[in-house]
PDB file of C-alpha atoms in Angstrom:
ATOM      1  CA  ILE A  30      -8.031  11.859   2.726  1.00  0.00           C
ATOM      2  CA  SER A  31      -6.512  13.011  -0.545  1.00  0.00           C
ATOM      3  CA  SER A  32      -3.049  13.569  -1.915  1.00  0.00           C
ATOM      4  CA  SER A  33      -1.367  15.382  -4.730  1.00  0.00           C
ATOM      5  CA  LEU A  34       1.825  15.699  -6.695  1.00  0.00           C
ATOM      6  CA  ASP A  35       2.208  19.125  -5.009  1.00  0.00           C
ATOM      7  CA  LYS A  36       3.417  17.212  -1.877  1.00  0.00           C
ATOM      8  CA  SER A  37       0.229  17.800   0.118  1.00  0.00           C
ATOM      9  CA  ILE A  38      -1.959  15.318   1.960  1.00  0.00           C
ATOM     10  CA  ILE A  39      -5.353  16.695   2.966  1.00  0.00           C
ATOM     11  CA  LEU A  40      -7.626  15.114   5.572  1.00  0.00           C
ATOM     12  CA  PHE A  41     -11.386  15.625   5.569  1.00  0.00           C
ATOM     13  CA  HIS A  42     -14.085  14.558   8.038  1.00  0.00           C
ATOM     14  CA  LEU A  43     -15.688  11.417   6.629  1.00  0.00           C
ATOM     15  CA  GLN A  44     -19.319  12.277   7.377  1.00  0.00           C
ATOM     16  CA  SER A  45     -19.396  16.039   6.882  1.00  0.00           C
ATOM     17  CA  GLY A  46     -16.636  16.427   4.294  1.00  0.00           C
ATOM     18  CA  GLU A  47     -15.199  19.258   6.399  1.00  0.00           C
ATOM     19  CA  TYR A  48     -11.513  20.100   6.037  1.00  0.00           C
ATOM     20  CA  ILE A  49      -9.489  18.870   9.054  1.00  0.00           C
ATOM     21  CA  ARG A  50      -5.811  19.443   8.251  1.00  0.00           C
ATOM     22  CA  SER A  51      -3.112  19.448   5.618  1.00  0.00           C
ATOM     23  CA  ILE A  52       0.127  17.541   5.940  1.00  0.00           C
ATOM     24  CA  TYR A  53       3.251  18.467   4.050  1.00  0.00           C
ATOM     25  CA  HIS A  54       4.918  15.380   2.553  1.00  0.00           C
ATOM     26  CA  PRO A  55       8.605  15.556   1.491  1.00  0.00           C
ATOM     27  CA  GLU A  56       7.921  14.223  -2.027  1.00  0.00           C
ATOM     28  CA  PRO A  57       5.007  14.204  -4.491  1.00  0.00           C
ATOM     29  CA  VAL A  58       2.501  11.547  -3.380  1.00  0.00           C
ATOM     30  CA  THR A  59       1.853   8.851  -5.978  1.00  0.00           C
ATOM     31  CA  ILE A  60      -0.283   6.433  -3.895  1.00  0.00           C
ATOM     32  CA  LEU A  61      -2.162   7.002  -0.640  1.00  0.00           C
ATOM     33  CA  THR A  62      -3.856   4.216   1.348  1.00  0.00           C
ATOM     34  CA  LEU A  63      -5.895   4.566   4.541  1.00  0.00           C
ATOM     35  CA  SER A  64      -6.261   1.756   7.072  1.00  0.00           C
ATOM     36  CA  ASN A  65      -9.866   0.855   7.899  1.00  0.00           C
ATOM     37  CA  SER A  66      -9.135  -0.078  11.492  1.00  0.00           C
ATOM     38  CA  ASN A  67      -6.391   1.944  13.188  1.00  0.00           C
ATOM     39  CA  GLY A  68      -6.194   5.504  11.839  1.00  0.00           C
ATOM     40  CA  LEU A  69      -2.921   4.997   9.985  1.00  0.00           C
ATOM     41  CA  PHE A  70      -2.177   5.709   6.358  1.00  0.00           C
ATOM     42  CA  THR A  71       0.632   5.108   3.906  1.00  0.00           C
ATOM     43  CA  ALA A  72       1.974   7.521   1.347  1.00  0.00           C
ATOM     44  CA  TYR A  73       4.223   6.358  -1.477  1.00  0.00           C
ATOM     45  CA  SER A  74       6.397   8.530  -3.653  1.00  0.00           C
ATOM     46  CA  SER A  75       7.690   7.120  -6.910  1.00  0.00           C
ATOM     47  CA  ASN A  76      10.278   9.947  -7.021  1.00  0.00           C
ATOM     48  CA  ASN A  77      12.362   8.369  -4.260  1.00  0.00           C
ATOM     49  CA  ASN A  78      10.691   4.913  -4.100  1.00  0.00           C
ATOM     50  CA  LEU A  79       9.927   5.376  -0.392  1.00  0.00           C
ATOM     51  CA  LEU A  80       6.911   4.123   1.514  1.00  0.00           C
ATOM     52  CA  TYR A  81       5.859   6.306   4.478  1.00  0.00           C
ATOM     53  CA  LEU A  82       3.537   5.469   7.392  1.00  0.00           C
ATOM     54  CA  TYR A  83       1.653   8.268   9.176  1.00  0.00           C
ATOM     55  CA  THR A  84      -0.887   8.591  11.970  1.00  0.00           C
ATOM     56  CA  ILE A  85      -4.167  10.286  11.111  1.00  0.00           C
ATOM     57  CA  ASN A  86      -2.760  13.318  12.999  1.00  0.00           C
ATOM     58  CA  GLY A  87       0.081  13.559  10.499  1.00  0.00           C
ATOM     59  CA  ASN A  88       2.890  12.154  12.623  1.00  0.00           C
ATOM     60  CA  LEU A  89       5.452  10.143  10.675  1.00  0.00           C
ATOM     61  CA  ILE A  90       5.830   6.654  12.191  1.00  0.00           C
ATOM     62  CA  ASN A  91       8.167   4.978   9.736  1.00  0.00           C
ATOM     63  CA  LYS A  92       9.551   5.003   6.215  1.00  0.00           C
ATOM     64  CA  ALA A  93      11.252   2.371   4.092  1.00  0.00           C
ATOM     65  CA  VAL A  94      12.652   1.907   0.620  1.00  0.00           C
ATOM     66  CA  SER A  95      10.441  -0.278  -1.533  1.00  0.00           C
ATOM     67  CA  GLN A  96      11.814  -3.645  -2.626  1.00  0.00           C
ATOM     68  CA  LEU A  97       9.932  -3.178  -5.913  1.00  0.00           C
ATOM     69  CA  SER A  98      11.197  -0.925  -8.690  1.00  0.00           C
ATOM     70  CA  GLN A  99       7.790   0.811  -8.611  1.00  0.00           C
ATOM     71  CA  ILE A 100       4.730   0.314  -6.412  1.00  0.00           C
ATOM     72  CA  ASN A 101       1.346   0.291  -8.173  1.00  0.00           C
ATOM     73  CA  SER A 102      -0.849  -0.881  -5.302  1.00  0.00           C
ATOM     74  CA  ILE A 103      -0.777  -0.720  -1.496  1.00  0.00           C
ATOM     75  CA  ILE A 104      -3.338  -2.294   0.805  1.00  0.00           C
ATOM     76  CA  PHE A 105      -3.644  -2.901   4.516  1.00  0.00           C
ATOM     77  CA  THR A 106      -4.830  -6.343   5.585  1.00  0.00           C
ATOM     78  CA  PRO A 107      -8.342  -6.216   7.089  1.00  0.00           C
ATOM     79  CA  ASN A 108      -6.941  -6.182  10.648  1.00  0.00           C
ATOM     80  CA  SER A 109      -4.249  -3.634   9.606  1.00  0.00           C
ATOM     81  CA  LYS A 110      -1.504  -5.845  11.021  1.00  0.00           C
ATOM     82  CA  TYR A 111       0.246  -5.938   7.631  1.00  0.00           C
ATOM     83  CA  ILE A 112       0.791  -3.728   4.594  1.00  0.00           C
ATOM     84  CA  ILE A 113       0.955  -5.429   1.199  1.00  0.00           C
ATOM     85  CA  THR A 114       2.670  -3.778  -1.754  1.00  0.00           C
ATOM     86  CA  ALA A 115       2.802  -4.833  -5.394  1.00  0.00           C
ATOM     87  CA  GLY A 116       3.860  -3.289  -8.664  1.00  0.00           C
ATOM     88  CA  ILE A 117       6.524  -3.710 -11.286  1.00  0.00           C
ATOM     89  CA  GLY A 118       8.564  -6.784 -10.478  1.00  0.00           C
ATOM     90  CA  ASP A 119       7.938 -10.423  -9.887  1.00  0.00           C
ATOM     91  CA  PHE A 120       6.788 -10.397  -6.265  1.00  0.00           C
ATOM     92  CA  ILE A 121       4.357  -9.021  -3.698  1.00  0.00           C
ATOM     93  CA  VAL A 122       5.841  -7.794  -0.409  1.00  0.00           C
ATOM     94  CA  ILE A 123       4.066  -8.254   2.943  1.00  0.00           C
ATOM     95  CA  ARG A 124       5.340  -6.047   5.796  1.00  0.00           C
ATOM     96  CA  GLU A 125       4.419  -5.615   9.438  1.00  0.00           C
ATOM     97  CA  THR A 126       2.553  -2.324   9.610  1.00  0.00           C
ATOM     98  CA  ILE A 127       4.423  -0.433  12.336  1.00  0.00           C
ATOM     99  CA  SER A 128       7.962  -1.793  11.932  1.00  0.00           C
ATOM    100  CA  PHE A 129       7.823  -2.226   8.114  1.00  0.00           C
ATOM    101  CA  LYS A 130       9.691  -5.494   8.669  1.00  0.00           C
ATOM    102  CA  ILE A 131       9.292  -7.723   5.611  1.00  0.00           C
ATOM    103  CA  VAL A 132       7.585 -10.926   6.719  1.00  0.00           C
ATOM    104  CA  TYR A 133       6.898 -12.553   3.361  1.00  0.00           C
ATOM    105  CA  CYS A 134       7.478 -12.159  -0.361  1.00  0.00           C
ATOM    106  CA  LEU A 135       5.158 -13.895  -2.797  1.00  0.00           C
ATOM    107  CA  TYR A 136       7.066 -14.577  -6.036  1.00  0.00           C
ATOM    108  CA  PHE A 137       5.563 -14.859  -9.516  1.00  0.00           C
ATOM    109  CA  ASN A 138       6.923 -16.060 -12.823  1.00  0.00           C
ATOM    110  CA  ARG A 139       8.258 -12.851 -14.384  1.00  0.00           C
ATOM    111  CA  LYS A 140       7.764 -14.192 -17.929  1.00  0.00           C
ATOM    112  CA  ILE A 141       4.017 -14.216 -17.334  1.00  0.00           C
ATOM    113  CA  HIS A 142       3.459 -11.472 -14.739  1.00  0.00           C
ATOM    114  CA  LYS A 143       5.227  -8.202 -15.559  1.00  0.00           C
ATOM    115  CA  GLN A 144       3.366  -6.008 -13.093  1.00  0.00           C
ATOM    116  CA  ILE A 145       0.466  -6.055 -10.670  1.00  0.00           C
ATOM    117  CA  LEU A 146      -1.814  -3.065 -11.019  1.00  0.00           C
ATOM    118  CA  SER A 147      -4.210  -3.518  -8.103  1.00  0.00           C
ATOM    119  CA  MET A 148      -5.068  -5.719  -5.123  1.00  0.00           C
ATOM    120  CA  ASP A 149      -7.995  -6.088  -2.761  1.00  0.00           C
ATOM    121  CA  PHE A 150      -9.472  -8.355  -0.097  1.00  0.00           C
ATOM    122  CA  ILE A 151     -12.939  -9.792  -0.484  1.00  0.00           C
ATOM    123  CA  PRO A 152     -15.232  -9.619   2.570  1.00  0.00           C
ATOM    124  CA  ASP A 153     -14.312 -12.991   4.122  1.00  0.00           C
ATOM    125  CA  HIS A 154     -10.700 -11.742   4.518  1.00  0.00           C
ATOM    126  CA  GLN A 155      -9.400 -15.039   3.191  1.00  0.00           C
ATOM    127  CA  LEU A 156      -9.151 -14.415  -0.530  1.00  0.00           C
ATOM    128  CA  SER A 157      -7.079 -11.692  -2.166  1.00  0.00           C
ATOM    129  CA  SER A 158      -7.288 -10.843  -5.819  1.00  0.00           C
ATOM    130  CA  PHE A 159      -4.316  -9.533  -7.745  1.00  0.00           C
ATOM    131  CA  GLU A 160      -4.831  -8.090 -11.186  1.00  0.00           C
ATOM    132  CA  ASN A 161      -2.294  -8.099 -13.974  1.00  0.00           C
ATOM    133  CA  LEU A 162      -3.994  -6.407 -16.864  1.00  0.00           C
ATOM    134  CA  THR A 163      -0.936  -6.064 -19.080  1.00  0.00           C
ATOM    135  CA  LYS A 164      -1.432  -9.651 -20.269  1.00  0.00           C
ATOM    136  CA  GLY A 165      -5.128  -9.892 -19.389  1.00  0.00           C
ATOM    137  CA  PHE A 166      -4.698 -11.975 -16.217  1.00  0.00           C
ATOM    138  CA  LEU A 167      -6.762 -11.899 -13.055  1.00  0.00           C
ATOM    139  CA  ILE A 168      -4.995 -13.898 -10.371  1.00  0.00           C
ATOM    140  CA  THR A 169      -6.635 -14.986  -7.137  1.00  0.00           C
ATOM    141  CA  SER A 170      -4.738 -16.374  -4.205  1.00  0.00           C
ATOM    142  CA  THR A 171      -6.295 -17.981  -1.154  1.00  0.00           C
ATOM    143  CA  SER A 172      -4.754 -17.396   2.225  1.00  0.00           C
ATOM    144  CA  SER A 173      -4.632 -20.185   4.795  1.00  0.00           C
ATOM    145  CA  SER A 174      -3.881 -17.733   7.598  1.00  0.00           C
ATOM    146  CA  ASN A 175      -5.864 -14.764   8.783  1.00  0.00           C
ATOM    147  CA  LEU A 176      -3.975 -11.688   7.573  1.00  0.00           C
TER     148      LEU A 176
END
């Protein structure tokens, strides 16, 4: 799957690399994230600060305005039950995948953490790492629940 500022999202077959389909997106795509478990993907456009959720067939499921002034990173939890967004601002937003309902916001001290540039889960699904490279910080946060 790939995206572009020309408003296109292109899907390819994972094993063969063959072209499958193109999807027209209403805005230039800034960030694209594919779920590993359910065939869904998100597309974010910084032009309108909207987060979109699509099926792998290109059907729009939902869209929502971001609570952040700009998203820098989007990840699905390993079970794809939640979408986590982070960026410029002092918090990380956790949403239910299908409904986009906000279930939790993780707040940071804005004086220290200006923006989060990337996030990822390590293989045990319990530890997430959040990077803030503007001040040289690498922040890790353990999760007591199974996201």
